[in-house]
Tab-separated table of C-alpha atoms in Angstrom:
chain	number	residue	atom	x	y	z
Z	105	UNK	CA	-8.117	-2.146	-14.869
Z	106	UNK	CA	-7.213	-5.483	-16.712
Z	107	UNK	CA	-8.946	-8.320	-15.899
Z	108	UNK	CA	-7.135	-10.710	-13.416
Z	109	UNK	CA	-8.207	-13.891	-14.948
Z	110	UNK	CA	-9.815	-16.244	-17.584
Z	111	UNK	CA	-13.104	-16.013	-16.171
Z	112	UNK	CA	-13.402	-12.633	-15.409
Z	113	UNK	CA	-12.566	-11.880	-19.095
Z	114	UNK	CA	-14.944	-14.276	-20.206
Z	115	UNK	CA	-17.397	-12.567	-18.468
Z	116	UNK	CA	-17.156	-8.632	-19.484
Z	117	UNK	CA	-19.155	-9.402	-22.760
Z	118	UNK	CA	-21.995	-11.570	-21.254
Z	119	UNK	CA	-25.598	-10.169	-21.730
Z	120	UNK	CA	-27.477	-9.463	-18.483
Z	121	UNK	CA	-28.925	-12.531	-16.535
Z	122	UNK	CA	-25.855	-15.044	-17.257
Z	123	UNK	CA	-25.182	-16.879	-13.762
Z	124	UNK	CA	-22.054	-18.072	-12.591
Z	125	UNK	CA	-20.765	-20.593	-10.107
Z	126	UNK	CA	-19.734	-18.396	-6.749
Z	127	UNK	CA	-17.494	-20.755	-5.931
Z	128	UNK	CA	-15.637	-20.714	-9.161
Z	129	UNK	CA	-15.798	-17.131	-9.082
Z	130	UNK	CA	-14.087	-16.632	-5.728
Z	131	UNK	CA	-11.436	-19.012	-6.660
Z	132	UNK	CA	-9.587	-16.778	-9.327
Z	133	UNK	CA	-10.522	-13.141	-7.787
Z	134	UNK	CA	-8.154	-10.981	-7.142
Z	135	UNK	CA	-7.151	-11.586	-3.522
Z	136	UNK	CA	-4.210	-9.653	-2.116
Z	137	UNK	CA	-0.776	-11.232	-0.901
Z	138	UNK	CA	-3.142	-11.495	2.456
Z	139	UNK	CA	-5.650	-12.886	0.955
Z	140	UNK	CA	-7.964	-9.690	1.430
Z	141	UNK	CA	-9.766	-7.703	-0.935
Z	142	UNK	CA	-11.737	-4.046	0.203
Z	143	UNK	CA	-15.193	-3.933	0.655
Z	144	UNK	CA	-16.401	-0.718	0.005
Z	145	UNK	CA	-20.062	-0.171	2.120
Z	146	UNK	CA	-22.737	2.066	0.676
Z	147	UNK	CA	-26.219	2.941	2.477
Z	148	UNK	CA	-28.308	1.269	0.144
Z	149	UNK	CA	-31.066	3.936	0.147
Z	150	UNK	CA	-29.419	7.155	0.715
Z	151	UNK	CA	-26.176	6.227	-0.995
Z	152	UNK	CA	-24.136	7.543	1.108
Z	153	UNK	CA	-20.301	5.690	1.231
Z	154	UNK	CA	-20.084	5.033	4.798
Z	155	UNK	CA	-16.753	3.374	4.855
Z	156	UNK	CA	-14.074	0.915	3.284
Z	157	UNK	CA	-12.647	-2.338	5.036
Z	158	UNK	CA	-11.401	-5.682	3.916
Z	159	UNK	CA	-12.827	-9.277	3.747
Z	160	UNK	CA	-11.091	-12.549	3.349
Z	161	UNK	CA	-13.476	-15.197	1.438
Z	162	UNK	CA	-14.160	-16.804	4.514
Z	163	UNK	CA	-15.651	-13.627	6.088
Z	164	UNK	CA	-17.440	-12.567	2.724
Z	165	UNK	CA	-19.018	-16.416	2.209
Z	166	UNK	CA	-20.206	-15.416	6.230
Z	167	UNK	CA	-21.540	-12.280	5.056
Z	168	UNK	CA	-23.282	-13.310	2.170
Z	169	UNK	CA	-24.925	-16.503	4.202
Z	170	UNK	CA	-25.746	-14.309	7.344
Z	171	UNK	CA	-26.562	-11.031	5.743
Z	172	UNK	CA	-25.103	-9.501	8.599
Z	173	UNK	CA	-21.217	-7.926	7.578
Z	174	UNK	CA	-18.744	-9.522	8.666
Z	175	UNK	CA	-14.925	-8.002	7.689
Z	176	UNK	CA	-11.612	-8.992	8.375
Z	177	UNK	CA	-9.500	-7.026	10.883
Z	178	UNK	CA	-6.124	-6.516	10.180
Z	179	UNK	CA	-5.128	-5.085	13.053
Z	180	UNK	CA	-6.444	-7.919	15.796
Z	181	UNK	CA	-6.208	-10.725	12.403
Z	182	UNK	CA	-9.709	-12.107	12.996
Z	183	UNK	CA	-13.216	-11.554	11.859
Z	184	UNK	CA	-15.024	-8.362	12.735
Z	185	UNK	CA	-18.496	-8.474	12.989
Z	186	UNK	CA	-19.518	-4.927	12.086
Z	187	UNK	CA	-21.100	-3.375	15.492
Z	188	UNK	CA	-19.903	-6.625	17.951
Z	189	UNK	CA	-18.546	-3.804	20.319
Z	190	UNK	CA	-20.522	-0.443	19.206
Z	191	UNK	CA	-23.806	-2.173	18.303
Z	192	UNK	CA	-23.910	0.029	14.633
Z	193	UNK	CA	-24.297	-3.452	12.700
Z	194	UNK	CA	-24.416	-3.321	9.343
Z	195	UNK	CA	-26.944	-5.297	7.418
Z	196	UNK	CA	-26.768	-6.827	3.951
Z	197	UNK	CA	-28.687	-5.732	0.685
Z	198	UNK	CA	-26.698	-6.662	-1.627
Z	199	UNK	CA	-23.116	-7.274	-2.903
Z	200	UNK	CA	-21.589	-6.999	-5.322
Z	201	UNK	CA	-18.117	-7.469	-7.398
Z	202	UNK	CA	-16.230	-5.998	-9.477
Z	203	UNK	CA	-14.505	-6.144	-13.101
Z	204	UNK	CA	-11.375	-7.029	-12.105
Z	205	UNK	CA	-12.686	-9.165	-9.304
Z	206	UNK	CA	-10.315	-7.162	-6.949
Z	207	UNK	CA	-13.267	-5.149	-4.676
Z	208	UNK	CA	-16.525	-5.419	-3.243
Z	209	UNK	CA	-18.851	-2.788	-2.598
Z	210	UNK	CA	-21.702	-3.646	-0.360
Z	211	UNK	CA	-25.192	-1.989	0.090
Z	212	UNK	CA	-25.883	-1.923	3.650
Z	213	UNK	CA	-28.540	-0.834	6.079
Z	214	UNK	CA	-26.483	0.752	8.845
Z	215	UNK	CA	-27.759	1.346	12.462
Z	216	UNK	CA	-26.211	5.005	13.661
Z	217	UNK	CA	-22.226	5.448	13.322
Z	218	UNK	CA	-20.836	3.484	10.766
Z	219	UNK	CA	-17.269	5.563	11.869
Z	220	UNK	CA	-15.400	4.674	15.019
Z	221	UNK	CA	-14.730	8.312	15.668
Z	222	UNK	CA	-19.368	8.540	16.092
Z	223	UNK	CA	-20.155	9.895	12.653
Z	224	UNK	CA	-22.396	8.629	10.245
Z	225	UNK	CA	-19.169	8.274	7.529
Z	226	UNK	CA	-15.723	7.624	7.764
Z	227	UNK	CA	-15.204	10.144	4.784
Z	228	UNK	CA	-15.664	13.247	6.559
Z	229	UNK	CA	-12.410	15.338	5.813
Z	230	UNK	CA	-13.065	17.087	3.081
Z	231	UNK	CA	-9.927	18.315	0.367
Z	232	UNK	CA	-9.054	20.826	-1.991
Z	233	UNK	CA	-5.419	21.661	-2.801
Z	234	UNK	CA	-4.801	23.494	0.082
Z	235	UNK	CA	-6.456	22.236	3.319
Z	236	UNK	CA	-8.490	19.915	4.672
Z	237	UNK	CA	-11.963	20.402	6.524
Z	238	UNK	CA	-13.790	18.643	9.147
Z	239	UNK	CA	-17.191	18.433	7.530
Z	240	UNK	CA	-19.099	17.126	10.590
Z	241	UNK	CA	-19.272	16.594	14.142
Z	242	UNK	CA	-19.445	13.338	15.732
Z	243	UNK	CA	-23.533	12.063	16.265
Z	244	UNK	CA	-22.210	10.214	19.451
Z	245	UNK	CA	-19.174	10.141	21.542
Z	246	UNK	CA	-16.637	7.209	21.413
Z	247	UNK	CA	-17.551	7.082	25.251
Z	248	UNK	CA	-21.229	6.638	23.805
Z	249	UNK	CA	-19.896	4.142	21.233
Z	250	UNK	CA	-17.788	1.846	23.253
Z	251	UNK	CA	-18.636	2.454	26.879
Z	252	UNK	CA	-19.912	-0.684	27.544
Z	253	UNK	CA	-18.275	-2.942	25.817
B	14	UNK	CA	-10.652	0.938	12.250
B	15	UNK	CA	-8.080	3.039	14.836
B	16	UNK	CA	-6.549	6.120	13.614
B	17	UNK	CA	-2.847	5.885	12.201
B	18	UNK	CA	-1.409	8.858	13.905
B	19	UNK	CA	-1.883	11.316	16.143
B	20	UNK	CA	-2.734	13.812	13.702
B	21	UNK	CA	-6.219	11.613	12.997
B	22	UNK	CA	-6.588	10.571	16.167
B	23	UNK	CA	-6.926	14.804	17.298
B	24	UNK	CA	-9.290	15.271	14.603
B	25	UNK	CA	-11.635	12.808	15.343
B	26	UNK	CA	-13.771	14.888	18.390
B	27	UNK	CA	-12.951	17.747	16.452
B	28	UNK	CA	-16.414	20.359	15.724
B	29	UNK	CA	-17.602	20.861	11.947
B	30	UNK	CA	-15.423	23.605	10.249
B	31	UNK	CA	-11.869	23.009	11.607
B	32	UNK	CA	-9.326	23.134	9.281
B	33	UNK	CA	-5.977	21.471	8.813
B	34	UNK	CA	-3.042	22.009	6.002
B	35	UNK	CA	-2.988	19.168	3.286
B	36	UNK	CA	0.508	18.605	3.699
B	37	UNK	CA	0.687	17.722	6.827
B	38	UNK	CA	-2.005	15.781	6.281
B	39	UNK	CA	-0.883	13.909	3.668
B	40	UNK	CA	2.285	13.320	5.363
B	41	UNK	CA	1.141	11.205	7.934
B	42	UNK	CA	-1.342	9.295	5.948
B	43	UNK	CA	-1.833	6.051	5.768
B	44	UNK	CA	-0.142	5.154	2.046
B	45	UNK	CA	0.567	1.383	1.894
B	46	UNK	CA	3.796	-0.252	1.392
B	47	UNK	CA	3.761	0.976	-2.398
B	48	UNK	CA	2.818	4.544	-1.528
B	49	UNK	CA	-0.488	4.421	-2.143
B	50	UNK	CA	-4.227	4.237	-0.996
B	51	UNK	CA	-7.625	3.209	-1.962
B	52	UNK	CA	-9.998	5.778	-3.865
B	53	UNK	CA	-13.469	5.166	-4.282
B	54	UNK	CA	-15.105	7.209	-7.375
B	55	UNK	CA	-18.768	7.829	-6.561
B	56	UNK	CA	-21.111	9.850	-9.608
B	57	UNK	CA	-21.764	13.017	-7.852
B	58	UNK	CA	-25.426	13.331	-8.289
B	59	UNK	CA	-26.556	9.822	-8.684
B	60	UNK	CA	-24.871	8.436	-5.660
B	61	UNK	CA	-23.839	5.554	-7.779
B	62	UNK	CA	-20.414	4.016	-7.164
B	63	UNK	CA	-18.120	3.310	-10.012
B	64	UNK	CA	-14.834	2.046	-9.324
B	65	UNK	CA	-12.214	1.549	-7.005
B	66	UNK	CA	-8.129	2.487	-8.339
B	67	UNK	CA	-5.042	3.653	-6.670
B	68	UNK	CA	-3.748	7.327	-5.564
B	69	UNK	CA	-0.015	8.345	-4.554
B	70	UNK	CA	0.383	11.477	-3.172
B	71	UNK	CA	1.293	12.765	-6.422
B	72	UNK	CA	-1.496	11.869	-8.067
B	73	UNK	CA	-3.744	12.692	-5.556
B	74	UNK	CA	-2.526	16.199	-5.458
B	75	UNK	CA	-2.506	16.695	-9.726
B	76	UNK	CA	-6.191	15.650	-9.020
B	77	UNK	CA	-6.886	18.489	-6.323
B	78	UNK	CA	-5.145	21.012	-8.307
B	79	UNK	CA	-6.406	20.048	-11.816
B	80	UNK	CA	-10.166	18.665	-10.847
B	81	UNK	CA	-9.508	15.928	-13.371
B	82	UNK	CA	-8.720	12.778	-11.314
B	83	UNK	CA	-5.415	11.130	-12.389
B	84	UNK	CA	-4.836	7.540	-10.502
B	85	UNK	CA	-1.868	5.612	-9.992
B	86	UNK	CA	-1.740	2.467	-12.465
B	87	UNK	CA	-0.406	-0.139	-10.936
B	88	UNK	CA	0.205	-2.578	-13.969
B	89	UNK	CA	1.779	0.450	-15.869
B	90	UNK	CA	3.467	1.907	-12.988
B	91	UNK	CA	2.499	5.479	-13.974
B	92	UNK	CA	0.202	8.186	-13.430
B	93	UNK	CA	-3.602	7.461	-15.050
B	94	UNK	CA	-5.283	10.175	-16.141
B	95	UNK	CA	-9.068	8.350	-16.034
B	96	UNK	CA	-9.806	8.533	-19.949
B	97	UNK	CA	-6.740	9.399	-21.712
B	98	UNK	CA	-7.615	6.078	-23.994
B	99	UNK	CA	-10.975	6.036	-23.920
B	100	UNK	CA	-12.279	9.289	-23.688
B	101	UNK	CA	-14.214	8.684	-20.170
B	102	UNK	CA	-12.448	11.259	-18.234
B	103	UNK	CA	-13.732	12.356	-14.732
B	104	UNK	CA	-14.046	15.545	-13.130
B	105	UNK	CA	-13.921	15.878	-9.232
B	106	UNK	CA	-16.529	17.562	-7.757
B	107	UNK	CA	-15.352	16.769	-3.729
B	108	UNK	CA	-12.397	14.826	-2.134
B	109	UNK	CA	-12.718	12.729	1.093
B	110	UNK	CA	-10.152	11.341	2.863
B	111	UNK	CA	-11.559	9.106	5.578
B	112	UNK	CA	-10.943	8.779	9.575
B	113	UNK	CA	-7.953	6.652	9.365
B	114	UNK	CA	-6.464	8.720	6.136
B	115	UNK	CA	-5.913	5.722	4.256
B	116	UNK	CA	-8.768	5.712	2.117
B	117	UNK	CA	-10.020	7.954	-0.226
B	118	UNK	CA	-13.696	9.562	-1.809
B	119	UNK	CA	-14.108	11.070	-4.595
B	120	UNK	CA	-17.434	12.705	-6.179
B	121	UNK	CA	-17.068	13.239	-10.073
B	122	UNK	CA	-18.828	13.389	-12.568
B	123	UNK	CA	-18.356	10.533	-14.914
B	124	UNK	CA	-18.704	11.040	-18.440
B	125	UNK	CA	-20.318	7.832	-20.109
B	126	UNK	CA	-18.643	4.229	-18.637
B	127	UNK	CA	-16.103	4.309	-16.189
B	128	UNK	CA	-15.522	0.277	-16.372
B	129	UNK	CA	-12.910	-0.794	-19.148
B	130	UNK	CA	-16.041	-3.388	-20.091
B	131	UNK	CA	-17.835	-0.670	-21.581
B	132	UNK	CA	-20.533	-0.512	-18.450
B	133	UNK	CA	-21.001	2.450	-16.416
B	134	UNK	CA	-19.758	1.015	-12.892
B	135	UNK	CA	-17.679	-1.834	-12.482
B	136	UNK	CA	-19.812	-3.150	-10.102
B	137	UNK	CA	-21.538	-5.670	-12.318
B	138	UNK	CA	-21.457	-8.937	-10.532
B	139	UNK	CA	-24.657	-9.471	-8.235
B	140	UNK	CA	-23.463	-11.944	-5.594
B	141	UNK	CA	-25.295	-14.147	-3.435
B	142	UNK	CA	-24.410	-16.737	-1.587
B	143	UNK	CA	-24.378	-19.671	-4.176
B	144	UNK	CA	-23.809	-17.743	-7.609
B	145	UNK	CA	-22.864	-14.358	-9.322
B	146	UNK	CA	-24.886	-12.613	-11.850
B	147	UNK	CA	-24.334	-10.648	-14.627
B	148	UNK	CA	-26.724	-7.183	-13.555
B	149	UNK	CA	-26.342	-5.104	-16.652
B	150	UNK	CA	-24.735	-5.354	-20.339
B	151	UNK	CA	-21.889	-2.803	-21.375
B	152	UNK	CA	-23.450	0.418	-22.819
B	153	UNK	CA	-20.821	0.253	-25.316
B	154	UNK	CA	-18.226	-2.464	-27.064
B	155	UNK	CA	-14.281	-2.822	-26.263
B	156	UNK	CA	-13.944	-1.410	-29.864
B	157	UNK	CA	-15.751	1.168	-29.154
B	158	UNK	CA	-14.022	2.516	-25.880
B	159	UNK	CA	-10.453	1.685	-27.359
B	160	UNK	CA	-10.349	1.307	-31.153
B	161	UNK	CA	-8.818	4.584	-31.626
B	162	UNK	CA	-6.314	4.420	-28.903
């Protein structure tokens, strides 16, 4: 949890209000060896976590102009619009980065499914040291999901 | 957003309640090259998120068994037990794992800041799309949080 850079260290004693360059900022995060950091998406009024992907700059600078998510897809390497196939899309609140400058976690208005499998959440297998429980059942199927596209 | 194995894939139309064994679970996860995976930690109650770390499966399983969450540090290359320098420990209340099983939730309950900066959540940087703000001042000093580590 050490800062990555100059700037970010600069930054963990500011008061609240100080504004910084985005640019400037974006130019000494903490991108990975693929130049991706996660992007963690919360429903901004129920708080729910709906689900974690990754952005490259390009697709976050698209986000944050558009308002409308936008991640990076490492499987098919290009830019995922969030609901181009299903038609969940994910809408922007507000973003926001971290200490470290290493993650993003985004407050989101999401339409239906944010999950491929048709649930509301990604995070629906729920631990303890033994097993692991499916904690609900899809809203729609994938067939519902992805039929048409 | 597919599922990384079989294993996830059969879960995914799967009804509320089923139950799988964690080992075989965590066997066919999705840990990265380094043996590890994302973990968001979320305040329980509030809904607010705090941070993102790192989990191995070691870790991950200390946490299940011992409801105090224990990361994987990265820069020290060791187990983190969240708080053993500054006193901020966290207590799970409920693991996720999510569709994919390569990224993890966890509900705790956060005692005082969970960011090294002395703020609650690391999440301090309001972006938009020209500049970042500072949204909130640390609750308490550096010194504070580490002077008697």
């Amino acid at each position: 949890m050490s800062a990555s850079s100059p700037t970010y260290k600069a930054l963990e004693q500011t008061a609240a209000g100080h504004e910084v360059d985005l640019d400037s900022l974006l130019e000494v995060a903490g991108w990975n060896d693929e130049g991706l950091m996660p992007a963690i998406a919360q429903q901004f009024d129920s708080g729910e976590v709906l689900m974690m992907a990754w952005m490259n700059r390009q697709t976050l600078e698209e986000t944050l102009q558009t308002r409308r998510v936008c991640y990076w897809s490492r499987s098919r390497q290009k830019p995922w619009r969030k609901g181009e196939s299903s038609g969940q899309i994910q809408m922007l609140h507000q973003a926001w980065l971290d200490c470290d400058g290493d993650t993003l976690l985004l407050k989101v208005d999401q339409t239906g499914p944010a999950c491929h499998t048709g649930r509301r959440t990604c995070f629906y297998l729920a631990l303890d040291d033994k097993s692991a429980r499916v904690d609900t059942a899809p809203l729609m199927s994938a067939e519902a999901l992805y039929g048409n596209s």
